[in-house]
Amino acid sequence: MDQELKQRLAMLQESDFAADDMKLYLDTHPDDTAMLMNYCMHVQKSAMLRSEIESHFGYPLSAQSAAFLPPPFKWINSPWPWCSEWPGEDALLTAKGAPLPFGHSACGEISQSTSLCEEETTKMCSEITDGGEN
Amino acid sequence: MWYYEKKLQKPISIKHTNPELAKIIITQYGGPDGELGASLRYLSQRFTMPNEICKSVCNDIGSEELGHLEMVGTLVHQLTKGISCEEVKKSGLAEYYVDHSTAVYPTSASGTPWSAASIQSTGDPIADLTENLAAEQKARLTYDNILRLSDDPDVNDVIRFLRAREIVHFQRFGEALRSVQDLSDCKSTFAVTPICDC
């Protein structure tokens, strides 16, 4: 598996897990606006990583996303997550601080770095959570 | 509705097989306090939960437990992949191996297949949520025991993660229980669930 893809998968797992944990907190604290904002940012970050993993690397995380990739049907491709060939967390260690060099629809086609993505995501999530207060 | 996503909640890559350890860890797959029981317990109880907090907590923790079931199955699979018959005999896995080879099967470490008799779904939210608090603690202590018995750092890293999730779930179920108790009859000495009062 491509080293860059391994890094992105490890980053996605980390971001998705953070979002999962925040979701459980929000289940019992639905009025916590700051946490909703934080949740929004992590879900956005995951959406960007997911889109990159699927579009740029051609690795479908869901059967549905395999519908948008050229034949053959890539959903069936190994490795499956329970195989030891799946990237471990050492991939995440090398991914810390690594830039996202590819464009994302959520950040505009020409975005070059995570910092720009974060800026746009923060703005978008602020608009959503501010809207809830009014 | 669920859709499968091709990743674990936390990646698992075990470097060394260890059938002796797999024989112990399988209990969190299909044992009395394992992840299969946890997921089916919460996902069954959610239908009769009385408010949004309890419905979402049972739904979301039940779903996460399915992901943990997959992680425990992954541990067992990677710990036994490609082991020899000699290793099977030496590790004490022979009784399991004769029925299941190195497939993953929901059973306790002592060999009792998973049973719905190990869980409840009562329709009474205080009874159900109180059972869930106990279930999370029982799962936590099983992970504690696995950590006492295991010296594989790759395995222990995953077990510590799963153990920590039990503690978070315990906290959320406690908050859900309080949300029901707030609805209860204040005149009663004990918490009584309004929807079940006759």
XYZ file of C-alpha atoms in Angstrom:
332
model
C 0.000 0.000 0.000
C 1.215 3.485 -0.904
C 2.889 5.250 2.038
C 0.889 8.446 1.497
C -2.341 6.453 1.461
C -1.343 4.726 4.696
C -0.800 8.111 6.315
C -4.148 9.437 5.167
C -5.953 6.323 6.416
C -4.298 6.634 9.826
C -5.230 10.339 9.944
C -8.821 9.521 9.009
C -9.077 6.891 11.730
C -7.808 9.387 14.292
C -10.141 12.160 13.162
C -13.172 9.866 12.929
C -12.501 8.509 16.394
C -12.337 12.010 17.872
C -15.655 12.799 16.164
C -17.209 9.546 17.467
C -16.258 10.418 21.021
C -17.627 13.965 20.697
C -20.862 12.582 19.273
C -21.432 10.510 22.414
C -20.758 13.567 24.576
C -23.199 15.623 22.496
C -25.870 12.927 22.903
C -26.040 13.848 26.586
C -24.980 17.532 26.243
C -26.850 18.703 23.118
C -26.652 22.382 24.183
C -22.855 22.567 24.316
C -22.219 24.903 21.367
C -18.424 24.844 21.682
C -18.395 21.046 21.449
C -20.770 21.135 18.495
C -18.276 23.432 16.757
C -15.415 21.068 17.596
C -17.471 18.121 16.317
C -18.249 19.992 13.108
C -14.544 20.630 12.499
C -13.583 17.002 12.973
C -16.401 15.760 10.746
C -15.261 18.240 8.084
C -11.654 17.130 8.411
C -12.751 13.493 8.043
C -14.855 14.344 4.991
C -11.826 15.940 3.320
C -9.572 12.998 4.138
C -12.232 10.528 2.989
C -12.654 12.367 -0.287
C -8.889 12.425 -0.838
C -8.442 8.728 -0.004
C -11.220 7.781 -2.392
C -10.689 10.241 -5.268
C -6.937 10.717 -5.309
C -5.768 7.275 -4.191
C -8.713 5.360 -5.674
C -9.231 3.480 -2.408
C -12.979 3.173 -1.704
C -13.879 3.184 1.994
C -17.489 2.343 1.186
C -19.132 0.258 -1.523
C -21.049 3.370 -2.595
C -17.875 5.354 -3.236
C -16.594 2.504 -5.429
C -19.446 3.383 -7.795
C -17.530 6.529 -8.792
C -14.255 4.769 -9.590
C -13.386 3.246 -12.982
C -13.747 -0.553 -13.418
C -13.082 -3.134 -12.157
C -15.201 -2.840 -8.979
C -12.545 -1.792 -6.440
C -14.623 -2.308 -3.299
C -13.429 -5.916 -3.148
C -9.728 -5.009 -3.143
C -7.480 -5.985 -0.229
C -6.401 -5.198 2.361
C -9.521 -5.511 4.490
C -9.199 -3.847 7.883
C -8.708 -7.049 9.875
C -5.643 -8.065 7.825
C -2.240 -7.377 9.319
C -1.258 -5.677 6.036
C -3.534 -2.801 7.057
C -1.407 0.186 8.095
C -0.736 0.341 11.812
C -0.397 3.421 13.925
C 3.253 3.872 12.991
C 1.847 5.385 9.794
C 0.183 8.004 11.959
C 3.466 8.922 13.642
C 4.975 9.834 10.293
C 1.780 11.609 9.268
C 1.759 14.110 12.155
C 2.011 17.575 10.721
C 2.214 16.278 7.167
C 0.603 18.665 4.710
C -2.387 17.662 2.640
C -0.984 18.361 -0.817
C -4.134 17.703 -2.772
C -7.172 19.850 -3.433
C -10.459 19.136 -1.698
C -13.853 20.168 -2.812
C -14.632 21.269 0.740
C -11.636 23.642 0.705
C -11.661 24.780 -2.893
C -9.747 23.190 -5.739
C -6.505 25.063 -5.239
C -6.061 24.622 -1.506
C -2.563 23.443 -0.693
C -2.357 22.862 3.021
C -4.235 21.733 6.081
C -3.978 25.218 7.583
C -6.064 26.662 4.751
C -8.528 23.807 5.116
C -8.761 24.439 8.826
C -9.353 28.133 8.259
C -12.236 27.482 5.901
C -13.633 24.720 8.070
C -13.519 26.938 11.164
C -15.390 29.659 9.306
C -18.036 27.256 8.073
C -18.523 25.584 11.450
C -18.683 28.967 13.220
C -21.465 30.063 10.898
C -23.409 26.894 11.696
C -22.983 27.030 15.474
C -23.576 30.821 15.634
C -26.764 30.289 13.649
C -28.010 27.911 16.323
C -27.778 30.587 19.006
C -29.865 33.174 17.147
C -29.586 1.172 8.958
C -25.869 0.541 8.889
C -23.302 0.817 6.115
C -19.903 -0.822 6.332
C -16.804 1.332 6.147
C -13.523 -0.356 5.345
C -11.555 0.584 8.461
C -11.373 -0.245 12.163
C -12.049 2.368 14.834
C -8.367 1.998 15.731
C -5.863 0.235 13.450
C -4.550 -3.167 14.603
C -1.302 -4.694 13.433
C -0.049 -7.545 15.626
C 3.530 -8.619 14.884
C 3.664 -12.000 16.651
C 1.082 -14.803 16.714
C 0.122 -16.043 20.185
C -2.679 -18.665 20.322
C -2.578 -18.747 24.122
C -3.489 -15.070 24.223
C -6.148 -15.493 21.495
C -7.787 -18.152 23.680
C -8.216 -15.540 26.431
C -9.162 -12.549 24.278
C -11.960 -14.453 22.471
C -14.024 -13.940 25.628
C -14.499 -10.272 24.725
C -15.899 -11.456 21.369
C -18.514 -13.920 22.606
C -18.234 -14.111 26.382
C -20.843 -12.954 28.923
C -19.419 -9.410 29.135
C -18.115 -9.209 25.577
C -18.739 -6.833 22.714
C -21.380 -8.959 20.955
C -23.587 -8.980 24.047
C -22.986 -5.274 24.604
C -23.990 -4.282 21.081
C -27.129 -6.462 20.975
C -28.147 -5.393 24.480
C -28.043 -1.637 23.726
C -29.429 -1.934 20.201
C -32.387 -3.964 21.525
C -33.049 -1.737 24.523
C -33.138 1.461 22.467
C -36.632 0.742 21.098
C -38.241 1.305 24.507
C -36.056 4.185 25.715
C -38.204 7.118 26.889
C -36.341 10.245 25.725
C -33.959 11.544 23.047
C -30.873 11.302 25.251
C -31.411 7.621 26.083
C -32.409 6.690 22.528
C -29.307 8.296 21.032
C -26.946 6.963 23.717
C -28.181 3.353 23.299
C -28.153 3.659 19.511
C -24.695 5.209 19.253
C -22.921 3.141 21.911
C -24.552 -0.033 20.500
C -23.186 0.865 17.072
C -19.717 1.593 18.454
C -19.738 -1.800 20.205
C -20.218 -3.471 16.807
C -16.990 -1.757 15.786
C -15.329 -3.100 18.941
C -16.598 -6.598 18.131
C -14.760 -6.250 14.830
C -11.602 -5.117 16.641
C -11.629 -8.054 19.088
C -12.239 -10.451 16.165
C -9.268 -8.860 14.399
C -7.049 -9.454 17.442
C -8.033 -13.136 17.586
C -7.536 -13.529 13.827
C -4.102 -11.918 13.769
C -2.938 -13.806 16.867
C -3.776 -17.178 15.299
C -3.109 -16.638 11.596
C -0.914 -19.377 10.145
C -0.109 -21.131 13.440
C 1.072 -24.755 13.311
C -0.670 -27.799 14.813
C 2.193 -28.033 17.299
C 1.473 -24.506 18.496
C -2.240 -25.327 18.759
C -1.514 -28.298 20.997
C 1.093 -26.516 23.109
C -1.098 -23.421 23.681
C -4.201 -25.277 24.848
C -6.236 -24.107 21.858
C -6.963 -27.684 20.724
C -10.533 -27.810 22.118
C -11.407 -24.655 20.182
C -9.438 -25.665 17.101
C -11.204 -28.998 16.675
C -14.543 -27.215 16.077
C -13.506 -23.891 14.556
C -9.905 -24.227 13.253
C -8.589 -20.653 13.457
C -11.926 -19.094 12.506
C -13.398 -16.475 14.857
C -16.402 -17.822 16.768
C -18.421 -16.082 19.518
C -17.602 -18.006 22.664
C -16.293 -17.304 26.149
C -12.710 -18.190 27.030
C -13.986 -21.166 29.004
C -15.832 -22.507 25.929
C -19.481 -21.475 26.458
C -20.932 -20.224 23.153
C -22.437 -16.733 23.223
C -26.002 -16.691 24.504
C -28.722 -14.055 24.689
C -29.257 -15.357 28.214
C -26.292 -13.203 29.227
C -28.129 -9.946 28.396
C -31.440 -8.276 29.241
C -33.858 -5.902 27.540
C -36.684 -5.209 29.990
C -38.626 -2.218 28.662
C -37.941 -0.423 31.934
C -35.350 2.287 31.219
C -34.046 2.491 34.802
C -33.535 -1.281 34.923
C -31.958 -1.345 31.454
C -29.649 1.628 31.987
C -28.557 0.310 35.382
C -27.724 -3.025 33.745
C -25.696 -1.137 31.150
C -23.654 0.606 33.838
C -22.808 -2.799 35.326
C -22.098 -4.229 31.855
C -19.545 -1.492 31.125
C -17.786 -2.134 34.441
C -17.740 -5.905 33.825
C -16.250 -5.366 30.371
C -13.687 -2.978 31.900
C -12.607 -5.537 34.490
C -12.341 -8.249 31.813
C -9.967 -5.976 29.900
C -8.071 -5.377 33.166
C -7.677 -9.143 33.534
C -6.507 -9.505 29.933
C -3.866 -6.842 30.616
C -2.709 -8.825 33.668
C -2.325 -11.945 31.508
C -0.822 -10.419 28.351
C 2.708 -9.178 27.753
C 2.367 -8.322 24.057
C 2.684 -4.523 23.688
C 0.769 -4.431 20.355
C -2.159 -6.329 21.899
C -2.089 -4.338 25.131
C -2.265 -1.066 23.229
C -5.575 -2.166 21.657
C -6.907 -3.613 24.934
C -6.150 -0.343 26.766
C -8.050 1.570 24.082
C -11.087 -0.713 24.422
C -10.884 -0.497 28.222
C -10.924 3.300 28.045
C -14.029 3.202 25.849
C -15.876 1.187 28.527
C -15.188 3.987 30.991
C -16.506 6.638 28.585
C -19.620 4.540 27.915
C -20.171 4.131 31.668
C -20.115 7.915 32.000
C -22.643 8.409 29.157
C -25.008 5.734 30.468
C -24.826 7.430 33.869
C -25.864 10.715 32.284
C -28.664 8.940 30.397
C -29.874 7.348 33.630
C -29.964 10.744 35.336
C -32.049 12.114 32.467
C -34.656 9.402 33.212
C -34.499 9.878 36.963
C -35.226 13.572 36.440
C -38.511 12.492 34.847
C -39.349 10.198 37.745
C -41.956 10.567 40.416
C -40.299 12.788 43.032
C -42.696 11.695 45.774
C -41.406 8.153 45.602
C -38.482 7.030 47.736
C -37.176 5.057 44.777
C -36.859 6.116 41.156
C -39.998 5.015 39.313
C -40.252 5.224 35.567
C -43.375 7.174 34.589
C -44.064 5.211 31.421
C -44.213 1.953 33.368
C -46.277 3.147 36.323
C -49.614 1.331 36.473
